[in-house]
Every structure is written in structure tokens, then in C-alpha cells.
CSV table of C-alpha atoms in Angstrom, one decimal:
chain,number,residue,atom,x,y,z
A,1,ARG,CA,12.1,-9.8,-9.8
A,2,TYR,CA,14.4,-10.7,-7.2
A,3,ILE,CA,15.9,-8.7,-4.0
A,4,LEU,CA,19.3,-9.7,-3.1
A,5,GLU,CA,20.8,-8.2,0.1
A,6,LEU,CA,23.9,-6.2,-0.3
A,7,ASN,CA,26.1,-7.4,2.7
A,8,SER,CA,29.8,-8.7,3.0
A,9,GLU,CA,29.3,-11.7,1.5
A,10,THR,CA,27.1,-10.8,-1.9
A,11,LYS,CA,29.6,-8.0,-2.0
A,12,HIS,CA,32.5,-10.2,-2.2
A,13,SER,CA,30.3,-12.1,-5.0
A,14,LEU,CA,29.2,-9.4,-6.9
A,15,ILE,CA,32.5,-7.2,-6.9
A,16,GLU,CA,35.7,-9.4,-6.4
A,17,LYS,CA,34.6,-12.8,-7.8
A,18,LYS,CA,32.0,-11.4,-10.4
A,19,GLU,CA,30.0,-14.2,-10.0
A,20,THR,CA,27.2,-15.0,-13.0
A,21,LEU,CA,23.7,-14.6,-11.5
A,22,PRO,CA,20.9,-17.0,-12.4
A,23,VAL,CA,18.7,-13.7,-13.4
A,24,SER,CA,19.3,-10.6,-15.7
A,25,LYS,CA,20.5,-7.6,-13.9
A,26,LYS,CA,17.5,-6.1,-14.9
A,27,GLN,CA,15.5,-8.5,-13.1
A,28,LEU,CA,17.5,-7.7,-9.6
A,29,PHE,CA,17.2,-5.1,-6.9
A,30,LEU,CA,19.9,-4.8,-4.4
A,31,SER,CA,18.8,-3.9,-0.9
A,32,LEU,CA,20.8,-1.7,1.4
A,33,ASP,CA,20.9,-2.4,5.1
A,34,PRO,CA,19.0,0.1,7.3
A,35,PHE,CA,21.7,0.5,9.7
A,36,CYS,CA,24.2,3.2,8.0
A,37,PRO,CA,26.8,4.9,10.2
A,38,GLN,CA,28.7,7.5,9.2
A,39,ALA,CA,32.0,5.8,9.8
A,40,VAL,CA,31.2,3.5,6.4
A,41,GLU,CA,29.4,6.0,4.2
A,42,GLU,CA,32.5,6.5,2.4
A,43,GLU,CA,33.0,2.6,1.6
A,44,LEU,CA,29.5,2.2,1.1
A,45,ALA,CA,29.5,5.0,-1.5
A,46,GLN,CA,32.3,3.6,-3.5
A,47,THR,CA,30.5,0.1,-3.3
A,48,VAL,CA,27.3,1.5,-4.7
A,49,SER,CA,29.4,3.5,-7.5
A,50,CYS,CA,31.4,0.2,-8.4
A,51,LEU,CA,27.9,-1.7,-8.7
A,52,LEU,CA,26.2,1.0,-10.8
A,53,ASP,CA,29.1,0.8,-13.1
A,54,GLU,CA,28.7,-3.0,-13.3
A,55,GLY,CA,25.0,-2.4,-14.3
A,56,TYR,CA,23.1,-2.9,-11.2
A,57,THR,CA,20.7,-0.1,-11.5
A,58,SER,CA,18.0,-1.1,-9.5
A,59,TRP,CA,18.0,-0.6,-5.5
A,60,ILE,CA,16.0,-0.8,-2.2
A,61,VAL,CA,17.1,2.0,0.3
A,62,ASN,CA,15.9,1.7,3.8
A,63,ASN,CA,17.9,4.8,5.6
A,64,THR,CA,17.3,8.4,4.4
A,65,ALA,CA,21.4,8.7,4.3
A,66,HIS,CA,21.2,6.3,1.4
A,67,LEU,CA,19.4,8.8,-0.9
A,68,ALA,CA,22.9,11.0,-0.8
A,69,LEU,CA,24.6,7.8,-2.6
A,70,PHE,CA,22.3,8.1,-5.7
A,71,ARG,CA,22.4,11.7,-6.2
A,72,GLU,CA,22.9,12.8,-9.9
A,73,LYS,CA,23.2,8.9,-10.8
A,74,LYS,CA,20.9,6.7,-13.0
A,75,ALA,CA,19.2,4.6,-10.8
A,76,SER,CA,15.6,3.1,-9.7
A,77,LEU,CA,15.1,3.3,-6.1
A,78,ILE,CA,12.2,1.5,-3.8
A,79,ALA,CA,11.5,3.0,-0.6
A,80,GLY,CA,12.2,-0.3,1.7
A,81,PRO,CA,10.2,-1.2,4.7
A,82,TYR,CA,12.6,0.3,7.4
A,83,LEU,CA,11.4,3.8,6.1
A,84,TYR,CA,8.1,3.0,7.4
A,85,THR,CA,5.5,4.8,5.2
A,86,PHE,CA,3.0,4.4,7.8
A,87,ASN,CA,1.0,7.6,6.4
A,88,ARG,CA,0.6,9.9,3.8
A,89,TRP,CA,3.1,12.5,5.1
A,90,ALA,CA,5.9,9.8,5.0
A,91,ALA,CA,5.0,8.8,1.7
A,92,SER,CA,4.7,12.2,0.5
A,93,PHE,CA,8.4,13.2,2.1
A,94,LEU,CA,9.8,10.1,0.1
A,95,GLU,CA,8.2,11.1,-3.1
A,96,ASN,CA,9.7,14.5,-2.7
A,97,GLN,CA,13.4,12.4,-2.6
A,98,LYS,CA,12.3,10.9,-5.9
A,99,LEU,CA,11.0,7.7,-4.4
A,100,GLU,CA,7.8,6.8,-5.8
A,101,VAL,CA,7.5,2.9,-5.0
A,102,PHE,CA,7.3,1.9,-1.6
A,103,VAL,CA,7.5,-1.6,0.4
A,104,SER,CA,4.9,-1.4,2.9
A,105,PRO,CA,6.3,-1.9,6.7
A,106,TYR,CA,5.7,-5.8,8.1
A,107,GLU,CA,3.6,-4.3,11.0
A,108,ASN,CA,1.1,-2.3,8.8
A,109,SER,CA,-2.4,-3.0,9.1
A,110,ARG,CA,-5.4,-3.2,6.0
A,111,LEU,CA,-6.9,-0.3,7.2
A,112,ASN,CA,-4.0,1.8,7.4
A,113,LEU,CA,-2.5,0.6,4.4
A,114,GLU,CA,-5.8,1.7,2.5
A,115,SER,CA,-5.9,5.0,4.3
A,116,THR,CA,-2.4,5.7,3.4
A,117,PHE,CA,-2.3,4.9,-0.4
A,118,ASP,CA,-5.6,5.8,-2.0
A,119,THR,CA,-6.7,3.5,-5.1
A,120,GLN,CA,-4.7,5.3,-7.7
A,121,HIS,CA,-1.7,5.1,-6.1
A,122,ARG,CA,-1.8,1.3,-4.7
A,123,LYS,CA,0.1,0.0,-7.7
A,124,ARG,CA,3.0,1.7,-6.5
A,125,VAL,CA,3.1,-0.3,-3.2
A,126,LEU,CA,4.9,-3.7,-2.7
A,127,VAL,CA,3.0,-5.6,0.0
A,128,PRO,CA,5.1,-8.4,1.9
A,129,LEU,CA,3.0,-11.4,2.1
A,130,PHE,CA,5.8,-14.0,3.7
A,131,ALA,CA,8.6,-13.1,5.7
A,132,TYR,CA,10.8,-14.1,8.9
A,133,PRO,CA,11.3,-10.4,9.7
A,134,ALA,CA,14.1,-9.2,12.1
A,135,LEU,CA,12.9,-8.5,15.3
A,136,PHE,CA,16.2,-6.8,16.7
A,137,ARG,CA,19.2,-6.1,15.1
A,138,MET,CA,22.8,-6.3,17.0
A,139,ARG,CA,26.0,-4.3,15.2
A,140,PHE,CA,28.2,-7.7,16.4
A,141,GLU,CA,28.8,-11.4,15.6
A,142,LEU,CA,27.9,-13.5,18.6
A,143,PRO,CA,30.5,-15.3,20.0
A,144,GLU,CA,31.4,-19.2,19.5
A,145,SER,CA,30.4,-19.3,23.4
A,146,TYR,CA,26.5,-18.7,22.2
A,147,ASP,CA,26.1,-22.3,21.1
A,148,PHE,CA,22.1,-22.2,21.0
A,149,THR,CA,19.8,-21.2,18.1
A,150,PHE,CA,16.3,-21.0,19.8
A,151,PHE,CA,15.4,-19.2,23.1
A,152,GLN,CA,12.0,-18.2,25.0
A,153,ASP,CA,11.0,-15.1,26.7
A,154,LYS,CA,9.4,-14.6,29.8
A,155,GLU,CA,5.8,-15.3,28.2
A,156,GLY,CA,7.0,-18.5,26.4
A,157,GLY,CA,7.5,-17.1,23.0
A,158,VAL,CA,10.2,-18.8,21.3
A,159,PHE,CA,12.8,-16.7,18.9
A,160,LYS,CA,15.7,-17.8,16.7
A,161,ALA,CA,19.1,-16.1,16.9
A,162,LEU,CA,21.1,-15.6,13.7
A,163,SER,CA,24.6,-14.4,13.5
A,164,THR,CA,26.5,-13.3,10.7
A,165,PRO,CA,29.9,-11.5,10.2
A,166,ASP,CA,27.5,-8.1,9.3
A,167,GLY,CA,25.9,-8.4,12.7
A,168,SER,CA,23.3,-10.5,14.5
A,169,PHE,CA,19.5,-10.7,14.4
A,170,VAL,CA,16.7,-12.0,16.5
A,171,LEU,CA,13.9,-13.8,14.5
A,172,PRO,CA,10.5,-15.2,15.1
A,173,GLU,CA,10.3,-18.9,15.3
A,174,LYS,CA,7.1,-18.5,13.0
A,175,PRO,CA,6.9,-16.9,10.0
A,176,PHE,CA,4.8,-13.5,9.3
A,177,ALA,CA,2.4,-14.9,6.6
A,178,ILE,CA,-0.9,-13.2,5.0
A,179,LEU,CA,-0.8,-15.3,1.7
A,180,ASP,CA,-4.4,-16.0,2.0
A,181,LYS,CA,-5.1,-12.3,1.6
A,182,TRP,CA,-3.6,-12.0,-1.8
A,183,LYS,CA,-6.5,-12.2,-3.7
A,184,PHE,CA,-8.2,-9.7,-1.5
A,185,LEU,CA,-5.5,-7.3,-1.9
A,186,GLN,CA,-5.6,-7.6,-5.4
A,187,THR,CA,-9.2,-6.6,-5.5
A,188,ALA,CA,-8.3,-3.7,-3.4
A,189,GLY,CA,-5.8,-2.6,-6.3
A,190,PHE,CA,-2.6,-3.4,-5.0
A,191,THR,CA,-0.6,-5.1,-7.9
A,192,HIS,CA,2.6,-5.9,-6.4
A,193,PHE,CA,3.6,-8.2,-3.6
A,194,LEU,CA,6.7,-9.6,-1.8
A,195,ILE,CA,7.5,-13.1,-0.7
A,196,ASP,CA,10.9,-12.6,1.5
A,197,LEU,CA,13.2,-15.7,2.2
A,198,SER,CA,16.1,-13.9,3.7
A,199,LYS,CA,17.6,-14.9,6.6
A,200,THR,CA,16.1,-18.4,6.6
A,201,GLN,CA,16.5,-21.5,5.0
A,202,ILE,CA,13.3,-22.7,3.0
A,203,THR,CA,13.3,-26.0,1.5
A,204,LYS,CA,11.8,-27.0,-1.6
A,205,ALA,CA,8.4,-28.6,0.0
A,206,MET,CA,8.2,-25.2,2.2
A,207,PHE,CA,8.4,-23.2,-1.1
A,208,LYS,CA,5.9,-25.2,-2.8
A,209,GLN,CA,3.4,-24.9,0.5
A,210,ILE,CA,4.0,-21.0,0.5
A,211,ILE,CA,2.8,-21.0,-3.6
A,212,LYS,CA,0.1,-23.3,-3.0
A,213,ALA,CA,-1.2,-21.2,0.1
A,214,LEU,CA,-0.8,-18.0,-2.2
A,215,TYR,CA,-2.8,-19.3,-5.4
A,216,LYS,CA,-5.6,-21.4,-3.4
A,217,GLY,CA,-6.0,-18.8,-0.6
A,218,GLU,CA,-5.4,-20.9,2.0
A,219,THR,CA,-3.8,-20.0,5.5
A,220,LEU,CA,-0.4,-21.7,6.3
A,221,GLU,CA,-0.1,-23.6,9.5
A,222,ASP,CA,2.3,-22.3,12.7
A,223,ILE,CA,2.2,-18.7,11.2
A,224,SER,CA,1.9,-15.3,13.1
């Protein structure tokens, strides 16, 4: 399965240009942005309704405001990482909203993941194994005068700035990766996993390294 972020670029491609995708719509989940101000709710509702009519019925929601967009509509919904299922109470609340599959937050620990989801429920969890998660979000595009990509904090940590028409993001220089824990997680009863390649460019060689590390249980270099 594949996840595609719904933003101004992909919205234009899917609705206005009606581009043909390299995968079936049944294989695709559209992921909604966690920032959902009241000012855009009506427009977003129209966009979601249009895409549902086009056959895009699988979605990842990242804000409780998103739930109202799918009331009385036929759609499969997954709770994204920004709904933070850090404990049984959060998971139970989302279950009552008809969400039964959860993306584990990137900040989660193994012990907390296992204590939140009993063995019989672990097949309903999507565990991230690789990502450049957004550490900070800004609701504006950076000005042209901002002409550098990498910067450091006072501790010497290096970060990367990404500017888009939909907002700007601060990303870690090094990716989050627990690819070497894949087989252990499977043994613990988790069966669904996520490799997140959004907000970065991955070369073919890097993708091969990711897959090799996954299947051989190896640790990638230069990761966090």
C-alpha cells in the first residue's frame, strides 16, 4: 500500500489534471495535513467529497476535525501519527470514532507500544520504521531571502529547512530508523509497517540500502 499526502500539488494533480497514478486507487491512502484551521474546513470538505466520488476511499486522518468530513460517507479511515495513540485511552477514544487502525507516533517506545496494544490488537497498528519526521511546522512559505537549507542549534545539532506553498518544515538532518527492529516487532505480533519517504528525496541507491537493512536486520549509518 502507498500513502500520498494531500496538499496543493497533489490536489491539483488528482482533481484538476486527473493524472493517472502508477498504482490502483485501492492501494492508495490519502493523508490529511494535521493543521486544520476552521477557515479551510469548508474547502477541505469539498475536496474530500470530490475525491471520494473519484474513488479515493482510503484515508489517513491526523486531526479530530477531520472526522466530521467522513460522516455518513463510505471510507476506510486510519488514525495517523498526529492523533498520538500513546496509551489505551487514546486508542479507545479513536475506536469510538470508528477508527480501528493506528499509525504509531514516531516518538513511541517499544515498551509503551506493547503496553498500549495487547497481542490480539497489534495487527491493527502501523509501525514507522524509517522517516524524516517534521520536527516543527510553520504556516507560511519561507521568503526568497532565506537562501540556506541546513542550520545548527546551540548544541551543534544539524537540521534541514523545507519550504513549500503549503507551509514550511524543520526536518532532522539524519533520518529516524529502526529497520533493524523489524523482525523483533514481527515476533511481538506487529504485522504492518511504514517506510515514510515524504518531504525528502531518496535516490535509488538509498532506497536499496533501506530495503537491504530491513531484510537483513542491519542498522543504517548516520541515523537517529
